[in-house]
mmCIF file of C-alpha atoms and ligand atoms in Angstrom:
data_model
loop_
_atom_site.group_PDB
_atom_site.id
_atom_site.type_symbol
_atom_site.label_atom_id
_atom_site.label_comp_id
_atom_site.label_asym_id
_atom_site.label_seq_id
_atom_site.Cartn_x
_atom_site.Cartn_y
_atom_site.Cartn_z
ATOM 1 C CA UNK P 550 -37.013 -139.497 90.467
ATOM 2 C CA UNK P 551 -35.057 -142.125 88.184
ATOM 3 C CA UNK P 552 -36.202 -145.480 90.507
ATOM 4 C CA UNK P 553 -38.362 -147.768 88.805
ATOM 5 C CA UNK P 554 -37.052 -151.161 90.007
ATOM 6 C CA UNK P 555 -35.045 -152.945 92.264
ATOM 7 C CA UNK P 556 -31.726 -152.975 90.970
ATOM 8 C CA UNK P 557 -31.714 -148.963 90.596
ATOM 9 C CA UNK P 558 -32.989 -149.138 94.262
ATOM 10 C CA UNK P 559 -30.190 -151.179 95.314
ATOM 11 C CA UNK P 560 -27.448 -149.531 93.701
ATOM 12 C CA UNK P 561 -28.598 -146.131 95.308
ATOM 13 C CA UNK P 562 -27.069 -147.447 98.667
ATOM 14 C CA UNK P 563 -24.106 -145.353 100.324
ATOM 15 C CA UNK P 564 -24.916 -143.126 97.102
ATOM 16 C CA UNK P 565 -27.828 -140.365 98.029
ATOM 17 C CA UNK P 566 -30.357 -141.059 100.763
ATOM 18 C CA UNK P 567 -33.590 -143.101 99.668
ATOM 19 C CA UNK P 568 -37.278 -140.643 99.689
ATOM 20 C CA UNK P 569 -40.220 -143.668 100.511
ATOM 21 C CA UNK P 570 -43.438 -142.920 101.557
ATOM 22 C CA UNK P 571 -47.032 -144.829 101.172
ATOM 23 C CA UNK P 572 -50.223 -144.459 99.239
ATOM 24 C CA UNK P 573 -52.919 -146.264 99.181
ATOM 25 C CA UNK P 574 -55.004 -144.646 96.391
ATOM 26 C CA UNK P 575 -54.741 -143.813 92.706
ATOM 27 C CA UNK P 576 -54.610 -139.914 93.528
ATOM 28 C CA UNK P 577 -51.956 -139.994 96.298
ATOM 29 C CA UNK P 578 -49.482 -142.211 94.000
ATOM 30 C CA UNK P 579 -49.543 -139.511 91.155
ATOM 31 C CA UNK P 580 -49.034 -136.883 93.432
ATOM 32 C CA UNK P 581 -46.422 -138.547 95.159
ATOM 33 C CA UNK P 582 -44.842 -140.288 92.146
ATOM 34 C CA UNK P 583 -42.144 -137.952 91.188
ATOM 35 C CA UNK P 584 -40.521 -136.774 94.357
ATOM 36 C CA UNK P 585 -40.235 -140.801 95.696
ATOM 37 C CA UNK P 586 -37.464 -143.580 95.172
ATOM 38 C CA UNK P 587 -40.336 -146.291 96.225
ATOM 39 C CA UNK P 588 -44.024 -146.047 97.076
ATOM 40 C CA UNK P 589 -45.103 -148.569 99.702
ATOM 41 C CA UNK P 590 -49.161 -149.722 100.162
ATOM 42 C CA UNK P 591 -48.729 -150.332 103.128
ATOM 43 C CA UNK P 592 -50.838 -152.495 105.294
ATOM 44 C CA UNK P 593 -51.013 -149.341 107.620
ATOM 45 C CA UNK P 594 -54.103 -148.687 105.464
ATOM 46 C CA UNK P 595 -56.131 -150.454 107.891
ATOM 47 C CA UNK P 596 -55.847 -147.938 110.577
ATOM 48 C CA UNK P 597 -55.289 -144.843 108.042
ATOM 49 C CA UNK P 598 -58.618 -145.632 105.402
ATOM 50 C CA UNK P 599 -60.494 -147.616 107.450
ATOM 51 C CA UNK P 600 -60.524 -146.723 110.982
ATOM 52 C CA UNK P 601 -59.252 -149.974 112.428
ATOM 53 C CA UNK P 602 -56.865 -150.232 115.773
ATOM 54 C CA UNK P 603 -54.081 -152.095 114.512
ATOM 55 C CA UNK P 604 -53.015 -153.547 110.719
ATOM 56 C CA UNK P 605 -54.164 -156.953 111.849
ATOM 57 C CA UNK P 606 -57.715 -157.329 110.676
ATOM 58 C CA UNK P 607 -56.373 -156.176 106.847
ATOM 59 C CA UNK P 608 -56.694 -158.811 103.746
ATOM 60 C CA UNK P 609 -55.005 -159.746 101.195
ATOM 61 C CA UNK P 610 -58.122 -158.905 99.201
ATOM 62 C CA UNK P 611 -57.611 -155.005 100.475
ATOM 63 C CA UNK P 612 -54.018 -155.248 99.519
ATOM 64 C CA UNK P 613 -54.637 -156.490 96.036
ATOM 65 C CA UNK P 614 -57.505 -153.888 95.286
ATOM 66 C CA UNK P 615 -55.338 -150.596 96.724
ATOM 67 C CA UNK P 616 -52.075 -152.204 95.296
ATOM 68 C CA UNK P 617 -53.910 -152.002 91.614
ATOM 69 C CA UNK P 618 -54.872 -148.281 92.402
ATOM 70 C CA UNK P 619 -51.285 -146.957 93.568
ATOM 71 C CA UNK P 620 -49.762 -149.071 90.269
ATOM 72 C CA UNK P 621 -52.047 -147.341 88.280
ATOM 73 C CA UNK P 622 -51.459 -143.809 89.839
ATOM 74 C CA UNK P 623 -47.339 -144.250 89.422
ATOM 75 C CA UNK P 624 -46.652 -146.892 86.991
ATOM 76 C CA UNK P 625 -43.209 -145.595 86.531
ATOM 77 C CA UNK P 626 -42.045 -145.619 89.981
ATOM 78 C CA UNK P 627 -41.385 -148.764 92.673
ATOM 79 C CA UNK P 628 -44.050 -150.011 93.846
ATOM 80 C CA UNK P 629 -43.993 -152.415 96.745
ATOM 81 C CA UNK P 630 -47.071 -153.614 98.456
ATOM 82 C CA UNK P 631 -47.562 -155.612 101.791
ATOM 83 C CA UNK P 632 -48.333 -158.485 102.610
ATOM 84 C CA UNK P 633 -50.912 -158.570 105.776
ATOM 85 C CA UNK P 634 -50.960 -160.259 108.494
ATOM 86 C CA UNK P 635 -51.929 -164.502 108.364
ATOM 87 C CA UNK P 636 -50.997 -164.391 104.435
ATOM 88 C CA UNK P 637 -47.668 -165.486 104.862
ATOM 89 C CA UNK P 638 -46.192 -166.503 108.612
ATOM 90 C CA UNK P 639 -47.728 -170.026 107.534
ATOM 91 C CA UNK P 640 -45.304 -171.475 105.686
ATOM 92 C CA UNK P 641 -43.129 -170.371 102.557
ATOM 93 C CA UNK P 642 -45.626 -172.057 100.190
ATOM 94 C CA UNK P 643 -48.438 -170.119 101.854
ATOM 95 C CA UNK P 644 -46.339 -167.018 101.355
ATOM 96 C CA UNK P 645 -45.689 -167.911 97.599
ATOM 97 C CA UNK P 646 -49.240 -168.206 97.131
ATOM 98 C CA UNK P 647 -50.362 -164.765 98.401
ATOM 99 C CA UNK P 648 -47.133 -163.126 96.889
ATOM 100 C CA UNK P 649 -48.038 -164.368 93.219
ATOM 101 C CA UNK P 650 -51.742 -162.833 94.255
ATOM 102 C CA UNK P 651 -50.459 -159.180 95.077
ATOM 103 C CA UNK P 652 -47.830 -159.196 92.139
ATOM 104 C CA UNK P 653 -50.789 -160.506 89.556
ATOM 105 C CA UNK P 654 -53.436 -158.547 90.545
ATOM 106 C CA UNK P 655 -51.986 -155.211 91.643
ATOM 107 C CA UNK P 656 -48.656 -155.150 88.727
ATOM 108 C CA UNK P 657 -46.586 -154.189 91.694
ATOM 109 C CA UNK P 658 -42.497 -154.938 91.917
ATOM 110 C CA UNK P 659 -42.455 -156.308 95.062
ATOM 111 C CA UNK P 660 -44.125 -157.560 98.297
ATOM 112 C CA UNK P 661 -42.909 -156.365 102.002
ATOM 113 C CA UNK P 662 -43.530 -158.751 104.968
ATOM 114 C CA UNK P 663 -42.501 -158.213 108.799
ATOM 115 C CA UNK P 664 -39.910 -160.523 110.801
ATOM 116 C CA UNK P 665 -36.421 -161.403 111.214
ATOM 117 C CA UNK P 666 -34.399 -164.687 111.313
ATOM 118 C CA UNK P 667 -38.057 -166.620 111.637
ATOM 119 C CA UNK P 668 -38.725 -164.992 108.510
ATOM 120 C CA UNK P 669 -35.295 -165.695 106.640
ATOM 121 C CA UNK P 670 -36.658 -169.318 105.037
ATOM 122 C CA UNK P 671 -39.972 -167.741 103.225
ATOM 123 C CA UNK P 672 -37.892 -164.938 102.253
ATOM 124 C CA UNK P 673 -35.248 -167.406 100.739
ATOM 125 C CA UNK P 674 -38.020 -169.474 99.350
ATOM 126 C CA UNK P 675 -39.528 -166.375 97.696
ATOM 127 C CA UNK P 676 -36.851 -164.898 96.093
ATOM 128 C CA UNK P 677 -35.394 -167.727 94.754
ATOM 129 C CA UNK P 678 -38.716 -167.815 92.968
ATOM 130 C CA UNK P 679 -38.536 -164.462 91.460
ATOM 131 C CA UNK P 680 -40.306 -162.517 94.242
ATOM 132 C CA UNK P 681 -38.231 -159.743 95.455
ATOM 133 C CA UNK P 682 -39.055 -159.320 98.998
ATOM 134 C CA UNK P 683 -38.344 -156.000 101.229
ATOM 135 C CA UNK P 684 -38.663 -157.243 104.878
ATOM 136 C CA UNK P 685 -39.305 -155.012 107.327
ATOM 137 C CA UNK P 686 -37.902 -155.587 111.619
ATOM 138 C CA UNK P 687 -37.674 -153.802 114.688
ATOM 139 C CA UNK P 688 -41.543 -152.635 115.661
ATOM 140 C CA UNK P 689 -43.362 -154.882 113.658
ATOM 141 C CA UNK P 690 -46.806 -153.604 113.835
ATOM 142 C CA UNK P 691 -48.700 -157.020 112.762
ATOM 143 C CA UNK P 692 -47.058 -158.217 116.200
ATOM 144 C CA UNK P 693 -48.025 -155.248 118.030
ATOM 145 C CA UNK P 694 -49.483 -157.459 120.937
ATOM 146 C CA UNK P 695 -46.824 -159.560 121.115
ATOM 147 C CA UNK P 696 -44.344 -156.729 121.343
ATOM 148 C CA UNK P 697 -46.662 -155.442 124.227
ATOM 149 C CA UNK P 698 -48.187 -152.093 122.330
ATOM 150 C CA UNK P 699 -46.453 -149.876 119.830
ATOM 151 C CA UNK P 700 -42.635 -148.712 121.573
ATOM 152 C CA UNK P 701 -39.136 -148.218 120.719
ATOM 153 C CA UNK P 702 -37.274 -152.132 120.317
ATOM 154 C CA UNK P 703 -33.847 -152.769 120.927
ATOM 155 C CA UNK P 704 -33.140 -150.390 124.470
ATOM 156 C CA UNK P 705 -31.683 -153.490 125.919
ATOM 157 C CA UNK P 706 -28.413 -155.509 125.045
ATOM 158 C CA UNK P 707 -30.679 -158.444 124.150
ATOM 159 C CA UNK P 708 -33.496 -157.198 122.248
ATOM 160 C CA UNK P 709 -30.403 -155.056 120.521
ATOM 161 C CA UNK P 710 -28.315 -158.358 119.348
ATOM 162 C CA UNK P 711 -31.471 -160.200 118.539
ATOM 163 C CA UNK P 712 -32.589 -157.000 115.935
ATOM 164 C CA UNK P 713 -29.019 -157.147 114.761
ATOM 165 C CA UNK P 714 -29.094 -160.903 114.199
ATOM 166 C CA UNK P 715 -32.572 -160.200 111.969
ATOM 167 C CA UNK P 716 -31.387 -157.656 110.366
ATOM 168 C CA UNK P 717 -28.005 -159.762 109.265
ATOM 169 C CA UNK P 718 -30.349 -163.128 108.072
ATOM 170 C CA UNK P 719 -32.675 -161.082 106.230
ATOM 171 C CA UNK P 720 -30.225 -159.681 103.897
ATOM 172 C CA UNK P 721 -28.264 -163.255 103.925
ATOM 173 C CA UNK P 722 -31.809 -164.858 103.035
ATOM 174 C CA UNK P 723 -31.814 -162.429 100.141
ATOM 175 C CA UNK P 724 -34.371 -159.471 101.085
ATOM 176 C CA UNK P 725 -33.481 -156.299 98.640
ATOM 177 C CA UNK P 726 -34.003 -153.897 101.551
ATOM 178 C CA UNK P 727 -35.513 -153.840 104.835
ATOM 179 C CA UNK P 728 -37.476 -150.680 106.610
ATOM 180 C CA UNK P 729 -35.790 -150.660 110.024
ATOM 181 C CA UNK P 730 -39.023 -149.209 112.327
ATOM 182 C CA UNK P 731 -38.533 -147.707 116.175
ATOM 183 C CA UNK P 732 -35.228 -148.963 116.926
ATOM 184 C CA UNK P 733 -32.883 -147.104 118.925
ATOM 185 C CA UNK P 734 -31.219 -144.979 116.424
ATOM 186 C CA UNK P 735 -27.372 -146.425 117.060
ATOM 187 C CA UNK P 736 -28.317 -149.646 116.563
ATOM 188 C CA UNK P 737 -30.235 -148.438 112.988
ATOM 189 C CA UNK P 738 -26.863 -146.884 112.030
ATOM 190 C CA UNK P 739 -24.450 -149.812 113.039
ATOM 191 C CA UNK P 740 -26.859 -152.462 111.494
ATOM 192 C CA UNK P 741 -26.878 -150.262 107.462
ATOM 193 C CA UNK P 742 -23.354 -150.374 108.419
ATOM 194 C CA UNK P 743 -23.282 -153.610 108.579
ATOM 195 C CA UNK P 744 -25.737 -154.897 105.842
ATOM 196 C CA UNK P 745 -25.177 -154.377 102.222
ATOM 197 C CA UNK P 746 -28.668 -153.583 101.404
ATOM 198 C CA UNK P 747 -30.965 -150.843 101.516
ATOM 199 C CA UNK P 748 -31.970 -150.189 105.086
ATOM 200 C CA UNK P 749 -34.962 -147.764 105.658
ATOM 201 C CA UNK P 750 -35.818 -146.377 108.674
ATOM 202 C CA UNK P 751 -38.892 -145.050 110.384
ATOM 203 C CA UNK P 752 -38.557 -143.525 113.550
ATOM 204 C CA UNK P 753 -35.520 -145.084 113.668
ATOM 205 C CA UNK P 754 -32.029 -143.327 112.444
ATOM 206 C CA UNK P 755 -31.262 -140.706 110.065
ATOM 207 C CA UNK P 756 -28.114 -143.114 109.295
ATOM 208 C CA UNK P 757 -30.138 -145.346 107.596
ATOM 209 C CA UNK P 758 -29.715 -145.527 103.561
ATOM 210 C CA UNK P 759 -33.359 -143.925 103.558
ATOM 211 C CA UNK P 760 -36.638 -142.848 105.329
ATOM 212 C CA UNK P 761 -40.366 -143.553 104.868
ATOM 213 C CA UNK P 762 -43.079 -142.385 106.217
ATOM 214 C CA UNK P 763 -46.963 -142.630 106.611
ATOM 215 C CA UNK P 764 -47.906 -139.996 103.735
ATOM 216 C CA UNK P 765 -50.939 -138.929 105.482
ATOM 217 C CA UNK P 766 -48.978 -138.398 108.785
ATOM 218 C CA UNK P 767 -46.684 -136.014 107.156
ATOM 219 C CA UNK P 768 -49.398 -133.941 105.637
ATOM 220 C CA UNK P 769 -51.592 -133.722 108.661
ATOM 221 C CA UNK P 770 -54.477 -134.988 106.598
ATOM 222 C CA UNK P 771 -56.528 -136.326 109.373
ATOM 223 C CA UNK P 772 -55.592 -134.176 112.849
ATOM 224 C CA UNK P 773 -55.098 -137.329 114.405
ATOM 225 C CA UNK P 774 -52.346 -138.245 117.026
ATOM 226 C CA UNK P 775 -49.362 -139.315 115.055
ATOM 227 C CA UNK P 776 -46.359 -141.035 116.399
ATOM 228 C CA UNK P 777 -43.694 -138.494 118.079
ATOM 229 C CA UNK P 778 -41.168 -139.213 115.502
ATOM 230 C CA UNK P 779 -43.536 -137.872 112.599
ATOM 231 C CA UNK P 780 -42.410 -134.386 111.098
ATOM 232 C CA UNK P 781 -45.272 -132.671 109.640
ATOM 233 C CA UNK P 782 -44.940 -130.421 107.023
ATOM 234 C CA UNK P 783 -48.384 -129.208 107.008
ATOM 235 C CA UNK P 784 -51.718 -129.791 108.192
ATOM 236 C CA UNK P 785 -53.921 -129.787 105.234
ATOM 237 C CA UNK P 786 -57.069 -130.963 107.993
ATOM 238 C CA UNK P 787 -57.561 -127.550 108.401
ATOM 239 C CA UNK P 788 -57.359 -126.304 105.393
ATOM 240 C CA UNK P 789 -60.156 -129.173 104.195
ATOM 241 C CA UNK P 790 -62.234 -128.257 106.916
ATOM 242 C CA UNK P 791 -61.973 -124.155 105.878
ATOM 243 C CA UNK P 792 -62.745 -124.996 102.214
ATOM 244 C CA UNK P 793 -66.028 -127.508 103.208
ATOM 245 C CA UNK P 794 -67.379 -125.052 105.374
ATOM 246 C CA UNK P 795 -66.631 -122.075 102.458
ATOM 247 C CA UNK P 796 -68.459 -124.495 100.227
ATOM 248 C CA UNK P 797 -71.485 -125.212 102.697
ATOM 249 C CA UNK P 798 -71.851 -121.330 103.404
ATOM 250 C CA UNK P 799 -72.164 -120.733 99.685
ATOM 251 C CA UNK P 800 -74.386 -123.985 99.206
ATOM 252 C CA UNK P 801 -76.788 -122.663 102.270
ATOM 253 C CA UNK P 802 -76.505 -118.865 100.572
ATOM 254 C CA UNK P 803 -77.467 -120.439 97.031
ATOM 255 C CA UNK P 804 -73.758 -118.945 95.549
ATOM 256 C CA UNK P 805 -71.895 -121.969 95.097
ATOM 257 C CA UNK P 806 -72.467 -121.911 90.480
HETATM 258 O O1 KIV D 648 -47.752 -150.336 106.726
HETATM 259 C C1 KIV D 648 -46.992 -149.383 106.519
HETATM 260 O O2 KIV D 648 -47.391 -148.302 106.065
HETATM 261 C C2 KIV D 648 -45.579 -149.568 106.843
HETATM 262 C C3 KIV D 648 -44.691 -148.370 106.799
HETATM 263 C C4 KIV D 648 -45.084 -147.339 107.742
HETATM 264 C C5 KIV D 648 -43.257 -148.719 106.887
HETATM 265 O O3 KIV D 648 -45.174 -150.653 107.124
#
């Protein structure tokens, strides 16, 4: 596709819907390279790579060394990596600091980091600075036990204005886009109504400017649970599992040369 930076990214809203999805390796970002408008390492690593419960536990030092691998992979495309969780909710300096980290060390375009209006100052104080900044509200899964588990936000007339409220200081604070996760999907469509950036949902609405999604969720790559709103569009675990165990029989028969 013809994204390689932000502006192109930008200027794509209300035009033709925006194809994200993540990669965390050097293999996954080639293969994914041409058919994306952005490739996001995201922090979801964690859970996907490494086995972990939530994205909490993931460092900066992670981000930085799969960041450099997905850059390499698709140097041509958008690459946007996250920033994990206790690298930035400090202060705006703190989130300058690990910003200029990612965008040395990996050659990435951009950093993503979760929150609303508490997040609007660092996200000011970044940009202003030269670090474009694609925020991301709604489920935020760094807060996961503060939102009480993983479940759809905004079903209430409350939690509803206060998403909308995010959604409209993010953008004012000068994030280029923002993925818009589990929120009820007519909220999703009234807030990329109302915002004049990029809004990309995930389990949210088809409304939104564009989707993303988990890359190894939509392949089926690991038979694990995924979240009800995944579509898979195959399940390539099984097809692993057929070839290893072709490849054992031939190893334990002496035909595999
Ligand atoms: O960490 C991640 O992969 C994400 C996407 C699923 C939006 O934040």
């Amino acid at each position: 596709m013809t994204v390689s930076n932000i502006r192109d990214f930008m200027n794509l809203k209300g035009e033709r819907p925006l194809v994200c999805l993540t990669a965390y390796t050097y293999y996954m970002a080639n293969l994914i390279a041409d058919s994306t408008d952005l490739i996001l390492v995201g922090d979801s690593l964690g859970m996907v790579q490494y086995g972990m419960k939530t994205t909490v536990p993931v460092t900066l030092e992670m981000m930085a060394y799969h960041g450099e691998a997905v850059v390499n992979g698709a140097d041509q495309s958008l690459v946007v990596v996250d920033l994990p969780f206790g690298s930035y909710q400090e202060s705006p300096e703190q989130a300058f600091h690990s910003s200029s980290q990612i965008l040395k060390l990996t050659g990435c375009a951009a950093v993503k980091l979760e929150g609303g209006e508490e997040m609007a100052e660092t996200i000011e104080y970044l940009t202003k600075r030269g670090v474009p900044v694609l925020a991301h509200i709604g489920l935020k899964p760094q807060s996961v036990h503060a939102h009480g588990g993983y479940r759809m936000i905004g079903k209430t007339g409350d939690e509803a204005s206060a998403v909308m409220n995010d959604a409209v200081c993010i953008a004012q604070a000068g994030a280029f886009g923002m993925v818009i996760e589990c929120v009820d999907s007519a909220l999703a469509a009234k807030i990329t109504k109302k915002v004049t950036v990029p809004t990309i949902g995930i389990g949210a609405s088809n409304e939104c400017d564009g989707q993303i999604l988990v890359t190894e969720d939509l392949l089926g790559m690991t038979g694990a649970k995924v979240p009800s709103f995944v579509k898979q569009y195959t399940e390539l675990h099984k097809e692993i599992s057929v070839a290893v165990d072709k490849y054992k029989q031939d190893v334990l028969s002496r035909s595999s040369n």
